[in-house]
Tab-separated table of C-alpha atoms in Angstrom:
chain	number	residue	atom	x	y	z
A	10	MET	CA	-60.098	-76.936	32.803
A	11	GLY	CA	-59.459	-74.676	35.760
A	12	LEU	CA	-61.229	-71.324	35.853
A	13	THR	CA	-57.928	-69.429	35.901
A	14	SER	CA	-56.034	-71.646	33.450
A	15	GLU	CA	-54.734	-70.301	30.136
A	16	THR	CA	-56.527	-73.168	28.388
A	17	THR	CA	-59.877	-71.812	29.566
A	18	VAL	CA	-59.005	-68.357	28.280
A	19	TYR	CA	-57.933	-69.690	24.868
A	20	VAL	CA	-61.016	-71.902	24.563
A	21	MET	CA	-63.368	-69.043	25.395
A	22	ALA	CA	-61.540	-66.746	22.945
A	23	ALA	CA	-61.849	-69.417	20.220
A	24	VAL	CA	-65.577	-69.860	20.947
A	25	ALA	CA	-66.107	-66.088	20.751
A	26	ALA	CA	-64.214	-65.884	17.445
A	27	MET	CA	-66.257	-68.797	16.058
A	28	CYS	CA	-69.512	-67.097	17.052
A	29	VAL	CA	-68.442	-63.896	15.310
A	30	ALA	CA	-67.584	-65.860	12.144
A	31	LEU	CA	-70.918	-67.715	12.234
A	32	LEU	CA	-72.778	-64.444	12.705
A	33	VAL	CA	-71.142	-62.968	9.591
A	34	TRP	CA	-71.775	-66.140	7.586
A	35	LEU	CA	-75.434	-66.548	8.634
A	36	TRP	CA	-76.402	-62.885	8.518
A	37	PRO	CA	-77.566	-62.903	4.839
A	38	ARG	CA	-79.991	-65.734	5.639
A	39	LEU	CA	-81.231	-63.976	8.741
A	40	ALA	CA	-81.711	-60.670	6.904
A	41	ARG	CA	-84.993	-61.777	5.370
A	42	GLN	CA	-88.364	-60.536	6.592
A	43	GLY	CA	-90.340	-62.659	9.043
A	44	LEU	CA	-90.751	-63.390	12.717
A	45	TRP	CA	-88.298	-66.296	12.815
A	46	GLN	CA	-85.649	-64.303	10.991
A	47	VAL	CA	-86.008	-61.425	13.476
A	48	LEU	CA	-85.778	-63.824	16.409
A	49	GLY	CA	-82.784	-65.481	14.754
A	50	ARG	CA	-80.972	-62.169	14.398
A	51	LEU	CA	-81.622	-61.318	18.054
A	52	ALA	CA	-80.428	-64.740	19.192
A	53	ALA	CA	-77.288	-64.629	17.022
A	54	VAL	CA	-76.324	-61.160	18.216
A	55	GLY	CA	-77.081	-62.089	21.833
A	56	VAL	CA	-75.029	-65.308	21.787
A	57	THR	CA	-72.107	-63.523	20.125
A	58	GLN	CA	-72.169	-60.727	22.695
A	59	VAL	CA	-72.321	-63.201	25.597
A	60	THR	CA	-69.363	-65.254	24.321
A	61	ILE	CA	-67.256	-62.131	23.746
A	62	ILE	CA	-68.018	-60.867	27.266
A	63	ALA	CA	-67.359	-64.330	28.728
A	64	ALA	CA	-64.009	-64.558	26.975
A	65	PHE	CA	-63.005	-61.117	28.247
A	66	ALA	CA	-64.188	-62.021	31.788
A	67	CYS	CA	-62.129	-65.226	31.744
A	68	TRP	CA	-59.037	-63.312	30.654
A	69	LEU	CA	-59.626	-60.655	33.333
A	70	ASN	CA	-60.152	-63.272	36.044
A	71	SER	CA	-57.074	-65.213	34.938
A	72	SER	CA	-54.999	-62.049	35.185
A	73	TYR	CA	-56.326	-60.756	38.519
A	74	GLN	CA	-57.578	-63.936	40.250
A	75	PHE	CA	-60.936	-62.584	41.425
A	76	PHE	CA	-62.216	-66.161	41.640
A	77	GLY	CA	-59.788	-69.067	41.961
A	78	SER	CA	-62.069	-71.914	40.875
A	79	TRP	CA	-65.407	-72.738	39.294
A	80	GLY	CA	-66.700	-73.576	42.752
A	81	GLU	CA	-65.873	-70.098	44.051
A	82	LEU	CA	-67.532	-68.520	41.019
A	83	PHE	CA	-70.793	-70.286	41.854
A	84	GLY	CA	-70.500	-69.777	45.602
A	85	ASN	CA	-69.229	-73.229	46.617
A	86	VAL	CA	-66.441	-72.589	49.109
A	87	ASP	CA	-64.082	-75.122	50.660
A	88	THR	CA	-64.582	-75.672	54.394
A	89	ALA	CA	-62.293	-76.979	57.093
A	90	PRO	CA	-62.079	-80.722	57.755
A	91	VAL	CA	-64.611	-81.898	60.323
A	92	GLY	CA	-63.160	-82.271	63.794
A	93	VAL	CA	-60.214	-79.867	63.510
A	94	THR	CA	-59.865	-78.550	67.041
A	95	GLN	CA	-56.166	-77.951	67.528
A	96	ALA	CA	-52.832	-78.115	65.783
A	97	ALA	CA	-51.289	-81.563	65.765
A	98	SER	CA	-47.776	-82.283	67.063
A	99	GLN	CA	-47.866	-79.119	69.123
A	100	ASN	CA	-44.951	-78.215	71.352
A	101	GLY	CA	-45.201	-76.339	74.578
A	102	ASP	CA	-44.386	-73.043	72.878
A	103	GLY	CA	-47.237	-73.393	70.396
A	104	SER	CA	-45.060	-74.380	67.450
A	105	LEU	CA	-45.135	-77.405	65.193
A	106	THR	CA	-42.325	-79.769	64.366
A	107	GLY	CA	-43.991	-80.315	60.988
A	108	VAL	CA	-46.952	-78.805	59.182
A	109	SER	CA	-48.142	-81.420	56.737
A	110	VAL	CA	-49.628	-83.573	59.496
A	111	LYS	CA	-53.381	-84.044	59.577
A	112	GLY	CA	-55.112	-81.420	61.690
A	113	ALA	CA	-52.438	-78.700	61.520
A	114	LEU	CA	-53.856	-75.198	61.221
A	115	ILE	CA	-51.407	-74.319	58.413
A	116	GLN	CA	-51.197	-76.776	55.528
A	117	PRO	CA	-48.968	-76.739	52.431
A	118	SER	CA	-50.695	-75.794	49.194
A	119	SER	CA	-49.556	-76.057	45.601
A	120	ASP	CA	-52.448	-73.807	44.517
A	121	GLY	CA	-52.299	-70.028	44.201
A	122	ARG	CA	-50.238	-69.442	41.040
A	123	LEU	CA	-47.158	-68.638	43.089
A	124	SER	CA	-44.939	-69.824	40.231
A	125	LYS	CA	-46.366	-67.055	38.026
A	126	VAL	CA	-45.435	-64.261	40.409
A	127	SER	CA	-42.383	-62.353	39.198
A	128	GLY	CA	-39.520	-61.184	41.383
A	129	LEU	CA	-39.846	-63.730	44.190
A	130	PRO	CA	-36.670	-64.736	46.075
A	131	THR	CA	-34.719	-67.644	44.640
A	132	GLY	CA	-31.629	-69.507	45.747
A	133	PRO	CA	-30.644	-70.252	49.359
A	134	ALA	CA	-33.380	-69.234	51.800
A	135	ALA	CA	-30.780	-68.105	54.339
A	136	VAL	CA	-29.542	-65.552	51.794
A	137	ASN	CA	-32.702	-64.394	50.006
A	138	GLY	CA	-35.625	-65.581	52.117
A	139	ARG	CA	-38.543	-67.609	50.821
A	140	VAL	CA	-42.233	-67.287	49.933
A	141	GLU	CA	-44.480	-70.244	50.778
A	142	SER	CA	-47.950	-71.083	49.463
A	143	VAL	CA	-50.211	-72.387	52.220
A	144	LYS	CA	-53.806	-72.681	53.294
A	145	VAL	CA	-54.921	-71.399	56.691
A	146	ILE	CA	-57.535	-73.413	58.573
A	147	GLY	CA	-59.693	-71.498	61.048
A	148	ARG	CA	-60.161	-73.458	64.251
A	149	ARG	CA	-63.171	-71.396	65.374
A	150	THR	CA	-64.753	-70.463	62.056
A	151	GLY	CA	-64.041	-73.541	59.934
A	152	VAL	CA	-62.737	-71.251	57.178
A	153	VAL	CA	-60.052	-72.489	54.773
A	154	ASP	CA	-58.277	-69.550	53.129
A	155	PRO	CA	-55.197	-69.506	50.843
A	156	ALA	CA	-52.172	-67.418	51.798
A	157	TYR	CA	-48.612	-66.612	50.817
A	158	VAL	CA	-46.062	-66.303	53.617
A	159	TYR	CA	-42.775	-64.442	53.114
A	160	LEU	CA	-39.998	-65.523	55.490
A	161	PRO	CA	-36.944	-63.210	55.618
A	162	PRO	CA	-33.411	-64.620	55.238
A	163	GLN	CA	-32.759	-64.256	58.970
A	164	TYR	CA	-35.510	-66.772	59.669
A	165	PHE	CA	-33.205	-69.466	58.259
A	166	GLN	CA	-29.900	-68.206	59.680
A	167	LYS	CA	-28.083	-69.789	62.613
A	168	ALA	CA	-27.914	-66.582	64.611
A	169	TYR	CA	-31.722	-66.331	64.621
A	170	HIS	CA	-32.682	-69.994	64.935
A	171	ARG	CA	-34.560	-69.414	68.220
A	172	GLN	CA	-35.688	-65.867	67.479
A	173	ARG	CA	-39.309	-64.900	66.884
A	174	PHE	CA	-40.166	-62.252	64.267
A	175	PRO	CA	-42.687	-59.413	63.863
A	176	VAL	CA	-45.584	-59.995	61.469
A	177	ILE	CA	-47.424	-57.805	58.965
A	178	VAL	CA	-50.621	-59.270	57.520
A	179	ALA	CA	-51.453	-57.855	54.064
A	180	LEU	CA	-55.102	-57.972	52.950
A	181	SER	CA	-56.365	-57.776	49.374
A	182	GLY	CA	-59.318	-55.679	48.307
A	183	TYR	CA	-62.620	-57.068	47.028
A	184	PRO	CA	-62.915	-59.409	45.260
A	185	GLY	CA	-59.124	-59.501	45.063
A	186	SER	CA	-56.735	-62.381	45.638
A	187	ILE	CA	-53.381	-63.213	47.177
A	188	PHE	CA	-51.996	-63.247	43.625
A	189	ASN	CA	-52.811	-59.526	43.386
A	190	LEU	CA	-50.907	-58.874	46.609
A	191	ALA	CA	-47.834	-60.720	45.372
A	192	GLN	CA	-47.787	-59.797	41.685
A	193	TYR	CA	-49.307	-56.302	41.501
A	194	LEU	CA	-48.863	-54.824	44.989
A	195	ARG	CA	-45.491	-56.633	45.285
A	196	VAL	CA	-45.723	-57.050	49.039
A	197	SER	CA	-42.967	-59.620	49.562
A	198	GLN	CA	-40.675	-58.136	46.890
A	199	THR	CA	-40.889	-54.658	48.432
A	200	ALA	CA	-40.404	-55.972	51.965
A	201	GLY	CA	-37.399	-58.017	50.845
A	202	GLU	CA	-35.741	-55.023	49.186
A	203	LEU	CA	-36.328	-52.785	52.217
A	204	GLN	CA	-34.969	-55.400	54.594
A	205	LYS	CA	-31.871	-56.004	52.468
A	206	SER	CA	-31.118	-52.283	52.406
A	207	GLY	CA	-31.542	-51.990	56.175
A	208	GLN	CA	-34.648	-49.795	55.960
A	209	MET	CA	-36.848	-52.439	57.575
A	210	GLN	CA	-36.179	-54.975	60.312
A	211	PRO	CA	-36.607	-58.669	59.428
A	212	THR	CA	-40.361	-59.225	59.277
A	213	ILE	CA	-42.669	-62.040	58.219
A	214	MET	CA	-45.232	-60.929	55.620
A	215	VAL	CA	-48.514	-62.841	55.358
A	216	MET	CA	-50.607	-62.198	52.233
A	217	ILE	CA	-54.232	-63.300	52.577
A	218	ARG	CA	-57.648	-62.361	51.203
A	219	PRO	CA	-60.480	-61.256	53.511
A	220	THR	CA	-63.072	-62.603	51.045
A	221	ILE	CA	-63.630	-65.869	52.911
A	222	ALA	CA	-67.069	-66.585	51.413
A	223	PRO	CA	-66.824	-65.609	47.727
A	224	PRO	CA	-68.529	-64.076	45.894
A	225	ARG	CA	-69.896	-62.291	48.975
A	226	ASP	CA	-68.049	-59.253	50.288
A	227	THR	CA	-68.159	-59.498	54.082
A	228	GLU	CA	-66.055	-56.372	54.771
A	229	CYS	CA	-64.302	-58.174	57.667
A	230	VAL	CA	-67.558	-58.285	59.636
A	231	ASN	CA	-68.913	-61.131	61.739
A	232	VAL	CA	-72.223	-61.483	59.912
A	233	PRO	CA	-75.053	-62.670	62.210
A	234	GLY	CA	-75.803	-66.216	61.112
A	235	GLY	CA	-73.204	-65.912	58.335
A	236	PRO	CA	-69.443	-65.752	57.668
A	237	GLN	CA	-67.351	-64.797	60.703
A	238	THR	CA	-64.617	-62.863	58.940
A	239	GLU	CA	-63.476	-60.746	61.876
A	240	THR	CA	-63.076	-63.819	64.062
A	241	PHE	CA	-61.073	-65.559	61.345
A	242	LEU	CA	-58.655	-62.648	60.854
A	243	ALA	CA	-58.417	-61.553	64.498
A	244	LYS	CA	-58.315	-64.979	66.192
A	245	ASP	CA	-57.964	-67.917	63.811
A	246	LEU	CA	-55.211	-66.462	61.632
A	247	PRO	CA	-52.892	-65.367	64.476
A	248	GLN	CA	-53.409	-68.685	66.253
A	249	ALA	CA	-52.617	-70.650	63.110
A	250	LEU	CA	-49.463	-68.632	62.381
A	251	LYS	CA	-48.231	-68.924	65.958
A	252	SER	CA	-48.716	-72.697	65.820
A	253	VAL	CA	-46.257	-73.081	62.920
A	254	TYR	CA	-43.981	-70.077	62.494
A	255	ARG	CA	-41.620	-68.340	64.898
A	256	VAL	CA	-43.696	-65.185	65.226
A	257	GLY	CA	-44.016	-62.807	68.148
A	258	HIS	CA	-46.711	-63.627	70.681
A	259	ASP	CA	-47.289	-60.053	71.844
A	260	ALA	CA	-49.603	-57.695	69.955
A	261	SER	CA	-46.850	-55.080	69.772
A	262	SER	CA	-45.170	-57.166	67.061
A	263	TRP	CA	-48.300	-57.565	64.902
A	264	GLY	CA	-49.552	-55.227	62.189
A	265	VAL	CA	-52.104	-55.424	59.374
A	266	MET	CA	-52.341	-53.495	56.116
A	267	GLY	CA	-54.393	-53.525	52.931
A	268	TYR	CA	-55.643	-51.630	49.913
A	269	SER	CA	-59.201	-50.484	49.140
A	270	SER	CA	-61.615	-52.643	51.195
A	271	GLY	CA	-58.548	-54.470	52.522
A	272	GLY	CA	-57.358	-51.142	53.913
A	273	SER	CA	-60.774	-50.615	55.487
A	274	CYS	CA	-60.444	-54.061	57.070
A	275	ALA	CA	-56.983	-53.211	58.410
A	276	LEU	CA	-58.346	-50.159	60.232
A	277	GLN	CA	-61.376	-52.068	61.523
A	278	LEU	CA	-59.294	-54.978	62.791
A	279	THR	CA	-56.789	-52.740	64.571
A	280	MET	CA	-59.247	-50.359	66.197
A	281	ARG	CA	-61.616	-53.150	67.208
A	282	ASN	CA	-58.911	-55.651	68.260
A	283	PRO	CA	-56.004	-53.641	69.735
A	284	GLY	CA	-54.958	-56.690	71.731
A	285	VAL	CA	-54.185	-58.499	68.443
A	286	TYR	CA	-52.967	-55.814	66.023
A	287	THR	CA	-51.380	-52.579	67.236
A	288	THR	CA	-50.450	-51.099	63.846
A	289	ALA	CA	-52.425	-50.626	60.618
A	290	GLY	CA	-51.618	-49.366	57.134
A	291	ALA	CA	-54.658	-48.465	55.017
A	292	LEU	CA	-54.343	-47.497	51.348
A	293	SER	CA	-57.502	-45.821	50.001
A	294	PRO	CA	-59.786	-47.099	52.775
A	295	ASP	CA	-63.373	-46.401	53.769
A	296	TYR	CA	-64.150	-45.531	57.371
A	297	LYS	CA	-67.637	-46.991	57.649
A	298	VAL	CA	-68.974	-50.395	56.649
A	299	LYS	CA	-72.249	-50.225	54.712
A	300	ASP	CA	-74.564	-52.766	53.154
A	301	ASP	CA	-74.552	-52.897	49.356
A	302	PRO	CA	-75.415	-55.445	46.632
A	303	THR	CA	-72.086	-57.269	47.082
A	304	THR	CA	-72.345	-57.512	50.872
A	305	GLY	CA	-75.982	-58.309	51.473
A	306	ASN	CA	-77.196	-57.722	55.021
A	307	LEU	CA	-74.022	-57.583	57.121
A	308	PHE	CA	-75.564	-56.551	60.432
A	309	GLY	CA	-78.721	-58.624	60.764
A	310	SER	CA	-81.890	-57.187	62.251
A	311	GLY	CA	-83.466	-56.600	65.616
A	312	LEU	CA	-82.304	-54.532	68.564
A	313	GLY	CA	-78.612	-55.228	68.082
A	314	ARG	CA	-78.413	-53.980	64.499
A	315	VAL	CA	-77.840	-50.323	65.397
A	316	ASN	CA	-74.988	-51.212	67.769
A	317	ARG	CA	-73.374	-53.447	65.147
A	318	VAL	CA	-73.623	-50.727	62.491
A	319	ASN	CA	-72.151	-48.100	64.834
A	320	GLY	CA	-69.417	-50.475	65.913
A	321	HIS	CA	-68.113	-50.625	62.347
A	322	ASP	CA	-68.301	-46.846	61.845
A	323	LEU	CA	-64.800	-45.679	62.777
A	324	MET	CA	-65.784	-42.015	63.069
A	325	TRP	CA	-68.557	-42.995	65.487
A	326	ARG	CA	-66.095	-45.099	67.494
A	327	LEU	CA	-63.640	-42.210	67.796
A	328	LYS	CA	-66.400	-39.969	69.109
A	329	HIS	CA	-68.243	-42.330	71.453
A	330	LEU	CA	-65.846	-45.089	72.577
A	331	PRO	CA	-62.494	-45.134	74.389
A	332	VAL	CA	-59.717	-44.588	71.869
A	333	PRO	CA	-57.438	-47.624	71.509
A	334	GLN	CA	-53.673	-47.294	71.947
A	335	VAL	CA	-52.767	-48.155	68.364
A	336	SER	CA	-50.924	-46.547	65.455
A	337	VAL	CA	-52.498	-46.233	62.011
A	338	LEU	CA	-51.397	-44.880	58.647
A	339	VAL	CA	-53.913	-43.787	56.008
A	340	ALA	CA	-53.169	-42.993	52.369
A	341	ASP	CA	-55.386	-41.142	49.894
A	342	SER	CA	-54.774	-38.944	46.859
A	343	LYS	CA	-55.940	-35.335	46.844
A	344	HIS	CA	-56.878	-35.494	43.159
A	345	GLY	CA	-58.095	-38.733	41.626
A	346	GLU	CA	-59.703	-40.466	44.618
A	347	ARG	CA	-63.133	-39.808	46.103
A	348	GLY	CA	-62.214	-40.651	49.696
A	349	TYR	CA	-59.821	-37.755	50.309
A	350	PRO	CA	-62.265	-35.578	52.352
A	351	GLN	CA	-63.199	-38.543	54.545
A	352	THR	CA	-59.521	-39.314	55.120
A	353	LEU	CA	-58.854	-35.733	56.249
A	354	ALA	CA	-61.847	-35.931	58.590
A	355	PHE	CA	-60.564	-39.196	60.060
A	356	ILE	CA	-57.076	-37.754	60.631
A	357	LYS	CA	-58.597	-34.764	62.407
A	358	ALA	CA	-60.793	-36.989	64.600
A	359	VAL	CA	-57.952	-39.183	65.912
A	360	LYS	CA	-56.867	-38.347	69.446
A	361	ALA	CA	-54.416	-39.710	72.006
A	362	PRO	CA	-53.456	-42.357	72.870
A	363	MET	CA	-54.120	-43.363	69.255
A	364	ARG	CA	-51.609	-42.091	66.712
A	365	VAL	CA	-52.140	-41.424	63.018
A	366	ALA	CA	-49.778	-40.846	60.090
A	367	SER	CA	-50.703	-40.184	56.488
A	368	ILE	CA	-49.570	-40.355	52.873
A	369	LEU	CA	-51.458	-37.730	50.881
A	370	PRO	CA	-50.076	-37.362	47.343
A	371	GLU	CA	-51.429	-34.636	45.071
A	372	GLN	CA	-52.294	-37.071	42.263
A	373	GLY	CA	-53.302	-40.718	42.287
A	374	SER	CA	-56.058	-43.170	41.525
A	375	HIS	CA	-57.805	-46.136	43.078
A	376	ASN	CA	-55.438	-48.591	41.424
A	377	PHE	CA	-52.279	-50.661	41.826
A	378	PRO	CA	-49.821	-48.106	40.354
A	379	THR	CA	-50.824	-45.654	43.097
A	380	TRP	CA	-50.764	-48.250	45.890
A	381	THR	CA	-47.437	-49.684	44.713
A	382	ARG	CA	-45.959	-46.197	44.916
A	383	GLU	CA	-47.212	-45.875	48.499
A	384	MET	CA	-46.054	-49.337	49.602
A	385	PRO	CA	-42.387	-48.669	50.562
A	386	ALA	CA	-43.248	-45.732	52.818
A	387	THR	CA	-46.145	-47.658	54.341
A	388	LEU	CA	-44.040	-50.719	55.163
A	389	LYS	CA	-41.177	-48.663	56.583
A	390	TRP	CA	-43.537	-46.691	58.809
A	391	MET	CA	-45.382	-49.791	60.017
A	392	ASN	CA	-42.134	-51.575	60.738
A	393	GLN	CA	-40.962	-48.666	62.877
A	394	GLN	CA	-44.067	-49.019	65.051
A	395	LEU	CA	-43.658	-52.767	65.582
A	396	THR	CA	-41.532	-54.155	68.386
A	397	PHE	CA	-39.033	-56.833	67.456
A	398	PRO	CA	-40.079	-59.704	69.754
A	399	GLN	CA	-37.913	-60.224	72.796
A	400	ASP	CA	-39.379	-63.663	73.417
A	401	VAL	CA	-37.509	-66.594	71.903
A	402	VAL	CA	-38.263	-70.255	71.388
A	403	PRO	CA	-37.191	-71.944	74.657
A	404	ARG	CA	-33.931	-73.810	74.146
A	405	HIS	CA	-35.287	-77.101	75.465
A	406	LEU	CA	-38.229	-76.936	73.022
A	407	HIS	CA	-36.296	-75.903	69.938
A	408	LYS	CA	-35.510	-78.679	67.494
A	409	PRO	CA	-32.834	-77.986	64.887
A	410	GLY	CA	-33.936	-78.919	61.397
A	411	ARG	CA	-37.544	-77.997	62.118
A	412	THR	CA	-39.698	-78.134	59.019
A	413	THR	CA	-41.525	-75.284	57.373
A	414	VAL	CA	-44.012	-75.120	54.543
A	415	ARG	CA	-42.606	-75.151	51.044
A	416	ALA	CA	-44.337	-73.429	48.161
A	417	SER	CA	-44.516	-76.780	46.405
A	418	GLY	CA	-46.383	-78.260	49.332
A	419	ALA	CA	-43.581	-80.586	50.459
A	420	GLU	CA	-41.618	-80.508	53.698
A	421	SER	CA	-38.103	-79.196	53.893
A	422	SER	CA	-35.714	-79.333	56.803
A	423	ASN	CA	-33.817	-76.227	57.772
A	424	PRO	CA	-30.128	-76.976	57.303
A	425	SER	CA	-29.174	-73.569	58.637
A	426	ALA	CA	-30.439	-74.274	62.134
A	427	GLY	CA	-27.741	-74.102	64.748
A	428	ARG	CA	-26.812	-72.471	67.982
A	429	ARG	CA	-27.858	-68.859	68.491
């Protein structure tokens, strides 16, 4: 039984109900005086409490996908195949003619509960677009991370068959999951609606989790001797996407957004890697990375620790380092969220050439209803900052009918390909 399967939830609920029934049935026998009876009562109550909590935890995890498998729950994380050094079948423009070949940096995946996400595009891809379930393989880090990729209708249309597209990477919070991004934050659904109504240019949306070493929260930091999350998101992910999809190669067409710790990551990635991401959208972020019980020691020890800590303190960076030429949006609620004063301080500290915009509602909470309300404005603003790529796939390298990743994990040729 999979950790997130409904069967697991039903089994755990049945076990909890059985324990409650046994407790009621055995209680008269355990009510007698004596050491063993006292120990029996404690054990019966304890086992019943544990099974009830376990059943509730299984239901919660099945709904929100904090951990996708038993292995993740116990800290066993999938790693990249040994010897992956480059994308196979690579053309001169860094694109693939197919993605299911061994060694490709993007591989099809049937995992991720994509079929349970409501409101995804259906029908012809050239009319409604498509969402694909994939796994991203980090060439440098060896990380294997699941992702959903939304491709707009234009991606499949004849007029755009050589055109590259801007990209927005959406990051989940901690522990979070790509299912949360698709089902509760409704990233692809919102982007699709905005693009259909002409409020947003055709853009590829990539939904991915920054928790690359669950259950540890790495806060998008390159941990000394540990997970290299920043390298994965700032180098491996863009390289992998460029090797398969028709995405812009210039940083001006790349943005990153997220909620909670994912929003913190978006700011960190953009301010620390302006040559990769030039635009960030951060919903309820923090502005400084700190060690806590979920992170462990993120910055190591020795002489370099202070520099690493300061480097991930965005207020310190604004005061002591050259300001990057990037655009960021921050969102926080005046009443209902604790980070509002820090957000105001960050806005005040930003100076040229960096630009900052904000969404500051009077009421809100640190939850999906608030972030979903802020999503349309965030996406529209980010899209306005991004440059639609002027570079195109060279005509002599383009192959009509090029394959892309299907959500089911199979290949599919693009029948819409034609002359631009």
